[in-house]
Amino acid sequence: MYVAVKGGERAIDAAHEWLADERRGAPDVAELSISQIREQLSLAVNRVMAEGSLYDPDLAALAIKQARGDMIEAIFLIRAYRTTLPRFGVSAPIDTGAMRCDRRISATFKDLPGGQILGPTFDYTHRLLDFALMADGAVSPEVKEGGPTDAVPLPHVTEFLDREGLLQPEPEDNTPPRDLTREPLDFPADRPLKLQALARGDEGFVLSMAYSTQRGYARNHPFVGELRIGRVAVSMDIPELGFAIDLGEITVSECETVNQFTGSKTEPPQFTRGYGLVFGQSERKAISMALVDRALRWEELGEDNVGAPAQDAEFVLSHSDNVQATGFLEHIKLPHYVDFQSELELIRRLRAEAMMASTGPREAAE
Amino acid sequence: MALSEPSVTDTMGGGFANPPRDAAIAFRAALDVMARPGVIREITGGHPPLPLSPAAGSLLLVLCDPETRVYLSPSCDTDAVRAWLRFHTGAPLVAADKADFAIGPWDQLCPDLARMRQGVQDYPDRSVTLIVEMDHLAAEGVRLTGPGIKAEAFLNLPETTAFVANARRFPLGFDTFFTSDSQIAALPRSTSIEGAS
Amino acid sequence: MSYNFAYLDEQTKRMIRRAILKGVAIPGYQVPFASREMPMPYGWGTGGVQVSAACLTPDDVFKVIDQGADDTTNAVSIRRFFEKTAGVAVTEKTTEATVIQTRHRIPETPLSADQILVYQVPIPEPLRFLEPRETETRKMHGLEEYGLMHVKLYEDIARHGEIATAYAYPVKVEDRYVMDPSPIPKFDNPKLESPALQLFGAGREQRIYALPPYTKVFSLDFEDYPFDPSKAAHPCALCGAEDSYLDEVIVDDAGGRMFVCSDTDYCASRRETGEAA
């Protein structure tokens, strides 16, 4: 005798228990601490902070631990937590010109004031597995040269081009930007809104979009004018005090690209720019963001829409968010008995009618 | 100015005693009347300074915050009301043509109606909601039909012409709550109106 | 740590409540709202959850169904969420509930005027699969330009001899807005005209819309191809109901099938009260 499926509650409880057990892994292996994740998987922590839109390395580390290393799940945990936080105010714009840089490179000038600072990069490592790291208790080498600096602020590379008028100036605009997290996404989107969406967009998605422009889908000839990573102060105006106070410091990655120039009969040619800014050390994302930002500016810069995906703001912005994407993708795991049943009935009927029409009623009878 | 400055207790009092609970219950009253034009319900919890009614005050507490722009008609635009609204909602006060919510007696709101936001073709929701203070509410007067109404309903509207014209503009237009003492009723733009009996 | 009543902070609830009121005032029109991340994934009912959270009072009795059933895992998960965060009473009985959140079904038991039905909506835009751009579909609604939809339905007839849409069957509301009733089977479409208030929440797509009680809801069709809400002609194998929507269940390795009510409460109450055949 058929008994209607029951036991959803019990199944959920059992699944949760099993999940917790799997998360912990073998009990004879020491449990990961939050500080270990924060310190030793810091790039993962950075990505969770960037796409979770919340700068808190400890909570990001906790999310990674809880999510068993599933980055999108960790980002989701942070987002869901973030929405419950009361908003006390809005900080002043950060001044990346005053950044204390750990890394600062330019692909456009061999040397420049302040110099190129390679910083802690994978760039010139040979990608060979370092089996020494497998040995327990490996001692980290002492930093002999370099290391975090508290050097004087370094000028932005683009300033040198600005001075000559070679780079199209960005208009000064103090209008408060729209806030993606507080208002529904609405088109047409202005540049601040696009940058906001890209900054919290999925790294893989933004990377692929950027890559597509390099391969000719709205190519925009980017040079990395400057990539800088370092610490900046965050301050907030306190109306009661009448001045701004520093709340703390965050690490960000900033990329400014110098791109193909525009010009016309009335305007002499100028380079244009793309811009990327991301929490933490996330330079792949910052560069990708700058390329996509530049591609999205086609209309404003009077370029042709060649129909490339990266030029399509509605396409890019509607699909860049991995928490939205993963939720909707995975929801097809949920029961769809009812919809499927209605399609089943429809298709059976259509097939029966079709067979009836082609073979006559007798053979088609079921 | 100093003389008319409302006292701190007047300003800080009169909010919801238990905001999440009181707001939830008051919202359901507002939702119910908007979904059923002509139905009159109690809405309580807010105690605003005069001349605002408790019903209007409760509705403002449910719906307004720093993200909503509020217009106060001349008789409602007192220091006490401003201070109370600022303290409890943080809603910015604006001119009638910018308002998301406009509060006052009908004869004061009506002259500005044409200037108020009626929504745009693609976004008819970007329109003002009126909170019209009434002497009393009664299920009598003009005949109402349309969404939310089984066969017909009646409500003592302050006038007919403006609301008939509003319904004709559907989906553009404004939506109206009527408040009196602790009672509330509503008339969305979707309701058809036939002349007073 | 403790969360606010019904999880959402008050400011978020106000924002959602304002959107609901505009939705009620403009039946069938999709009101944009700043949907929040919820502690459950997008696509799993976050829109419905936000609408329910904005509507629930501590005195409500809450019911959640998914595919008509109270015991499907996601329905259980959502019901538990509100038990925990809003402390509301819950029920599986349609008649006892004051707020019902649903995915893909309308309960068989007729709803009453003191009930609210909250739908979880995946893609609120009925024109989305004909025109992927929001900027375009919004214009179409604005201009009441629904030709594309009629062309699609007519192409169905040309190819299949009937309108080949079995669920999420589009409707026109009060002769104005074309609306997606969410992926309910078309069998449920006639129940969209109801004494209950119906609210629709699409979290990921950031839209809320509504059908006030007794709103005119017309399933799109053609004069010579009228809308047909019928379902396969089987009675429920458990309660014998002939008027309810049925799930098809495969019962053995040979592919043997049986048909049972999708609405588990309806089926159970019929069996309890001895209405079963």
Short mmCIF file of N, CA, C and O in Angstrom, two decimals, chain B residues 104-182:
data_model
loop_
_atom_site.label_atom_id
_atom_site.label_comp_id
_atom_site.label_asym_id
_atom_site.label_seq_id
_atom_site.Cartn_x
_atom_site.Cartn_y
_atom_site.Cartn_z
N GLY B 104 -3.10 65.24 5.56
CA GLY B 104 -3.86 66.43 5.92
C GLY B 104 -5.32 66.23 5.63
O GLY B 104 -5.72 65.20 5.08
N PRO B 105 -6.14 67.22 5.99
CA PRO B 105 -7.55 67.16 5.61
C PRO B 105 -7.68 67.36 4.10
O PRO B 105 -6.81 67.96 3.47
N TRP B 106 -8.77 66.83 3.56
CA TRP B 106 -8.94 66.82 2.10
C TRP B 106 -8.86 68.22 1.49
O TRP B 106 -8.21 68.43 0.47
N ASP B 107 -9.52 69.20 2.12
CA ASP B 107 -9.55 70.53 1.51
C ASP B 107 -8.16 71.15 1.42
O ASP B 107 -7.92 72.04 0.62
N GLN B 108 -7.22 70.65 2.23
CA GLN B 108 -5.86 71.19 2.14
C GLN B 108 -5.00 70.42 1.15
O GLN B 108 -4.07 70.96 0.56
N LEU B 109 -5.27 69.13 1.01
CA LEU B 109 -4.45 68.32 0.07
C LEU B 109 -4.91 68.54 -1.36
O LEU B 109 -4.10 68.54 -2.29
N CYS B 110 -6.22 68.72 -1.53
CA CYS B 110 -6.81 68.75 -2.86
C CYS B 110 -6.16 69.77 -3.80
O CYS B 110 -5.85 69.45 -4.94
N PRO B 111 -5.92 71.01 -3.34
CA PRO B 111 -5.35 71.99 -4.28
C PRO B 111 -3.99 71.58 -4.85
O PRO B 111 -3.63 72.01 -5.94
N ASP B 112 -3.22 70.78 -4.10
CA ASP B 112 -1.89 70.39 -4.56
C ASP B 112 -1.89 69.07 -5.32
O ASP B 112 -0.85 68.62 -5.80
N LEU B 113 -3.05 68.45 -5.41
CA LEU B 113 -3.12 67.09 -5.93
C LEU B 113 -2.51 66.97 -7.33
O LEU B 113 -1.75 66.03 -7.62
N ALA B 114 -2.81 67.92 -8.18
CA ALA B 114 -2.35 67.83 -9.57
C ALA B 114 -0.83 67.83 -9.65
O ALA B 114 -0.26 67.29 -10.59
N ARG B 115 -0.18 68.43 -8.65
CA ARG B 115 1.28 68.51 -8.68
C ARG B 115 1.92 67.27 -8.05
O ARG B 115 3.13 67.08 -8.15
N MET B 116 1.15 66.49 -7.37
CA MET B 116 1.74 65.36 -6.65
C MET B 116 2.08 64.22 -7.61
O MET B 116 1.57 64.14 -8.72
N ARG B 117 2.94 63.33 -7.14
CA ARG B 117 3.44 62.25 -8.00
C ARG B 117 2.33 61.23 -8.30
O ARG B 117 1.69 60.71 -7.39
N GLN B 118 2.12 60.98 -9.58
CA GLN B 118 1.06 60.06 -10.00
C GLN B 118 1.65 58.80 -10.62
O GLN B 118 0.93 58.02 -11.23
N GLY B 119 2.96 58.62 -10.52
CA GLY B 119 3.60 57.47 -11.17
C GLY B 119 3.88 57.78 -12.63
O GLY B 119 3.37 58.76 -13.18
N VAL B 120 4.68 56.94 -13.26
CA VAL B 120 4.96 57.09 -14.68
C VAL B 120 4.59 55.78 -15.37
O VAL B 120 4.41 54.75 -14.71
N GLN B 121 4.47 55.83 -16.66
CA GLN B 121 3.98 54.67 -17.42
C GLN B 121 4.66 53.36 -17.04
O GLN B 121 4.00 52.36 -16.81
N ASP B 122 6.01 53.38 -16.97
CA ASP B 122 6.73 52.15 -16.66
C ASP B 122 6.74 51.84 -15.17
O ASP B 122 6.97 50.69 -14.77
N TYR B 123 6.54 52.85 -14.34
CA TYR B 123 6.58 52.67 -12.88
C TYR B 123 5.40 53.40 -12.23
O TYR B 123 5.58 54.41 -11.55
N PRO B 124 4.19 52.87 -12.41
CA PRO B 124 3.04 53.55 -11.81
C PRO B 124 3.09 53.56 -10.28
O PRO B 124 2.37 54.34 -9.64
N ASP B 125 3.95 52.71 -9.70
CA ASP B 125 4.03 52.66 -8.23
C ASP B 125 4.76 53.87 -7.66
O ASP B 125 4.69 54.12 -6.46
N ARG B 126 5.45 54.60 -8.49
CA ARG B 126 6.20 55.75 -7.97
C ARG B 126 5.26 56.93 -7.84
O ARG B 126 5.35 57.93 -8.54
N SER B 127 4.34 56.79 -6.91
CA SER B 127 3.25 57.74 -6.79
C SER B 127 2.96 57.99 -5.32
O SER B 127 3.33 57.20 -4.46
N VAL B 128 2.27 59.10 -5.08
CA VAL B 128 2.00 59.50 -3.71
C VAL B 128 0.90 58.63 -3.09
O VAL B 128 0.04 58.11 -3.80
N THR B 129 0.99 58.44 -1.79
CA THR B 129 -0.11 57.87 -1.02
C THR B 129 -0.64 58.97 -0.11
O THR B 129 0.13 59.55 0.66
N LEU B 130 -1.92 59.26 -0.24
CA LEU B 130 -2.51 60.31 0.60
C LEU B 130 -3.02 59.70 1.90
O LEU B 130 -3.51 58.57 1.92
N ILE B 131 -2.85 60.46 2.97
CA ILE B 131 -3.48 60.09 4.24
C ILE B 131 -4.41 61.25 4.58
O ILE B 131 -3.96 62.33 4.97
N VAL B 132 -5.69 61.01 4.32
CA VAL B 132 -6.67 62.09 4.44
C VAL B 132 -7.36 62.00 5.80
O VAL B 132 -8.00 60.99 6.11
N GLU B 133 -7.19 63.04 6.59
CA GLU B 133 -7.83 63.08 7.91
C GLU B 133 -9.30 63.46 7.75
O GLU B 133 -9.63 64.44 7.06
N MET B 134 -10.18 62.66 8.35
CA MET B 134 -11.62 62.87 8.20
C MET B 134 -12.27 63.07 9.57
O MET B 134 -11.73 62.63 10.59
N ASP B 135 -13.45 63.70 9.55
CA ASP B 135 -14.20 63.85 10.80
C ASP B 135 -14.74 62.50 11.25
O ASP B 135 -14.76 62.18 12.42
N HIS B 136 -15.23 61.75 10.30
CA HIS B 136 -15.69 60.42 10.64
C HIS B 136 -15.64 59.54 9.39
O HIS B 136 -15.56 60.05 8.27
N LEU B 137 -15.67 58.26 9.60
CA LEU B 137 -15.70 57.31 8.49
C LEU B 137 -16.99 56.51 8.58
O LEU B 137 -17.40 56.10 9.68
N ALA B 138 -17.62 56.29 7.44
CA ALA B 138 -18.86 55.52 7.45
C ALA B 138 -19.01 54.78 6.12
O ALA B 138 -18.60 55.29 5.08
N ALA B 139 -19.58 53.62 6.19
CA ALA B 139 -19.79 52.80 4.99
C ALA B 139 -21.05 53.26 4.28
O ALA B 139 -22.02 52.53 4.16
N GLU B 140 -21.03 54.51 3.86
CA GLU B 140 -22.20 55.06 3.16
C GLU B 140 -21.69 56.13 2.19
O GLU B 140 -20.54 56.54 2.27
N GLY B 141 -22.55 56.52 1.27
CA GLY B 141 -22.13 57.54 0.31
C GLY B 141 -21.94 56.93 -1.05
O GLY B 141 -22.82 56.22 -1.55
N VAL B 142 -20.78 57.18 -1.66
CA VAL B 142 -20.60 56.72 -3.04
C VAL B 142 -20.45 55.21 -3.10
O VAL B 142 -20.03 54.57 -2.15
N ARG B 143 -20.81 54.68 -4.25
CA ARG B 143 -20.76 53.23 -4.46
C ARG B 143 -19.42 52.88 -5.09
O ARG B 143 -19.01 53.49 -6.06
N LEU B 144 -18.76 51.91 -4.50
CA LEU B 144 -17.44 51.49 -4.96
C LEU B 144 -17.53 50.10 -5.56
O LEU B 144 -18.17 49.21 -5.00
N THR B 145 -16.85 49.91 -6.69
CA THR B 145 -16.72 48.57 -7.27
C THR B 145 -15.30 48.40 -7.77
O THR B 145 -14.59 49.37 -7.98
N GLY B 146 -14.90 47.15 -7.96
CA GLY B 146 -13.56 46.89 -8.49
C GLY B 146 -12.82 45.88 -7.65
O GLY B 146 -13.42 45.19 -6.81
N PRO B 147 -11.50 45.76 -7.88
CA PRO B 147 -10.70 44.78 -7.13
C PRO B 147 -10.86 44.96 -5.63
O PRO B 147 -10.87 46.09 -5.14
N GLY B 148 -11.01 43.87 -4.93
CA GLY B 148 -11.14 43.92 -3.48
C GLY B 148 -12.57 44.01 -3.01
O GLY B 148 -12.84 43.96 -1.81
N ILE B 149 -13.49 44.17 -3.95
CA ILE B 149 -14.89 44.36 -3.58
C ILE B 149 -15.73 43.26 -4.22
O ILE B 149 -15.69 43.08 -5.44
N LYS B 150 -16.47 42.53 -3.40
CA LYS B 150 -17.22 41.38 -3.92
C LYS B 150 -18.31 41.85 -4.89
O LYS B 150 -18.31 41.47 -6.04
N ALA B 151 -19.21 42.66 -4.41
CA ALA B 151 -20.25 43.17 -5.31
C ALA B 151 -20.19 44.69 -5.33
O ALA B 151 -19.98 45.32 -6.36
N GLU B 152 -20.35 45.28 -4.17
CA GLU B 152 -20.27 46.73 -4.06
C GLU B 152 -19.92 47.11 -2.63
O GLU B 152 -20.09 46.31 -1.70
N ALA B 153 -19.38 48.31 -2.47
CA ALA B 153 -19.09 48.83 -1.14
C ALA B 153 -19.40 50.32 -1.15
O ALA B 153 -19.57 50.91 -2.22
N PHE B 154 -19.50 50.88 0.04
CA PHE B 154 -19.81 52.31 0.14
C PHE B 154 -18.86 52.97 1.11
O PHE B 154 -18.43 52.37 2.09
N LEU B 155 -18.53 54.21 0.80
CA LEU B 155 -17.65 54.95 1.71
C LEU B 155 -17.96 56.44 1.58
O LEU B 155 -18.23 56.93 0.47
N ASN B 156 -17.88 57.15 2.71
CA ASN B 156 -18.17 58.59 2.69
C ASN B 156 -16.94 59.37 2.23
O ASN B 156 -16.23 59.96 3.02
N LEU B 157 -16.68 59.35 0.93
CA LEU B 157 -15.54 60.11 0.39
C LEU B 157 -15.76 61.60 0.60
O LEU B 157 -16.91 62.06 0.56
N PRO B 158 -14.69 62.37 0.76
CA PRO B 158 -14.84 63.81 0.94
C PRO B 158 -15.30 64.51 -0.34
O PRO B 158 -15.83 65.61 -0.28
N GLU B 159 -15.08 63.91 -1.49
CA GLU B 159 -15.64 64.42 -2.74
C GLU B 159 -15.59 63.29 -3.76
O GLU B 159 -14.99 62.23 -3.50
N THR B 160 -16.16 63.46 -4.92
CA THR B 160 -16.22 62.38 -5.89
C THR B 160 -15.33 62.65 -7.10
O THR B 160 -14.59 61.77 -7.53
N THR B 161 -15.40 63.87 -7.61
CA THR B 161 -14.75 64.19 -8.89
C THR B 161 -13.30 63.75 -8.95
O THR B 161 -12.86 63.08 -9.88
N ALA B 162 -12.52 64.15 -7.94
CA ALA B 162 -11.08 63.88 -7.97
C ALA B 162 -10.82 62.38 -8.00
O ALA B 162 -9.89 61.91 -8.67
N PHE B 163 -11.63 61.61 -7.29
CA PHE B 163 -11.39 60.17 -7.20
C PHE B 163 -11.86 59.46 -8.47
O PHE B 163 -11.28 58.46 -8.88
N VAL B 164 -12.92 59.98 -9.07
CA VAL B 164 -13.36 59.43 -10.36
C VAL B 164 -12.27 59.64 -11.40
O VAL B 164 -11.89 58.73 -12.14
N ALA B 165 -11.74 60.86 -11.42
CA ALA B 165 -10.67 61.18 -12.38
C ALA B 165 -9.45 60.30 -12.13
O ALA B 165 -8.80 59.82 -13.06
N ASN B 166 -9.14 60.08 -10.89
CA ASN B 166 -7.99 59.25 -10.52
C ASN B 166 -8.15 57.83 -11.04
O ASN B 166 -7.23 57.26 -11.62
N ALA B 167 -9.33 57.28 -10.86
CA ALA B 167 -9.58 55.90 -11.31
C ALA B 167 -9.47 55.81 -12.84
O ALA B 167 -9.02 54.81 -13.38
N ARG B 168 -9.84 56.88 -13.53
CA ARG B 168 -9.78 56.87 -15.00
C ARG B 168 -8.34 56.83 -15.48
O ARG B 168 -8.08 56.39 -16.59
N ARG B 169 -7.43 57.35 -14.67
CA ARG B 169 -6.02 57.38 -15.11
C ARG B 169 -5.32 56.04 -14.89
O ARG B 169 -4.16 55.90 -15.24
N PHE B 170 -5.97 55.11 -14.24
CA PHE B 170 -5.34 53.82 -13.92
C PHE B 170 -4.58 53.30 -15.14
O PHE B 170 -5.10 53.37 -16.24
N PRO B 171 -3.37 52.76 -14.99
CA PRO B 171 -2.68 52.44 -13.74
C PRO B 171 -1.92 53.60 -13.08
O PRO B 171 -1.32 53.40 -12.03
N LEU B 172 -1.93 54.78 -13.68
CA LEU B 172 -1.34 55.91 -12.97
C LEU B 172 -2.32 56.39 -11.90
O LEU B 172 -3.49 56.00 -11.90
N GLY B 173 -1.82 57.26 -11.03
CA GLY B 173 -2.71 57.83 -10.03
C GLY B 173 -2.14 57.76 -8.63
O GLY B 173 -1.00 57.36 -8.43
N PHE B 174 -2.96 58.16 -7.68
CA PHE B 174 -2.58 58.13 -6.28
C PHE B 174 -3.46 57.15 -5.52
O PHE B 174 -4.51 56.75 -6.04
N ASP B 175 -3.02 56.76 -4.35
CA ASP B 175 -3.81 55.87 -3.50
C ASP B 175 -4.07 56.59 -2.18
O ASP B 175 -3.25 57.38 -1.74
N THR B 176 -5.19 56.29 -1.58
CA THR B 176 -5.61 57.10 -0.44
C THR B 176 -5.99 56.25 0.77
O THR B 176 -6.72 55.26 0.63
N PHE B 177 -5.46 56.65 1.90
CA PHE B 177 -6.00 56.16 3.18
C PHE B 177 -6.84 57.28 3.78
O PHE B 177 -6.48 58.45 3.67
N PHE B 178 -7.95 56.90 4.39
CA PHE B 178 -8.75 57.86 5.14
C PHE B 178 -8.64 57.49 6.61
O PHE B 178 -8.77 56.31 6.97
N THR B 179 -8.37 58.50 7.44
CA THR B 179 -8.19 58.21 8.86
C THR B 179 -9.09 59.11 9.68
O THR B 179 -9.33 60.28 9.33
N SER B 180 -9.59 58.57 10.75
CA SER B 180 -10.41 59.34 11.67
C SER B 180 -10.30 58.69 13.03
O SER B 180 -10.60 57.51 13.17
N ASP B 181 -9.85 59.46 14.00
CA ASP B 181 -9.64 58.92 15.34
C ASP B 181 -8.78 57.65 15.23
O ASP B 181 -7.66 57.72 14.77
N SER B 182 -9.31 56.50 15.61
CA SER B 182 -8.49 55.29 15.51
C SER B 182 -8.94 54.40 14.36
O SER B 182 -8.64 53.23 14.32
#
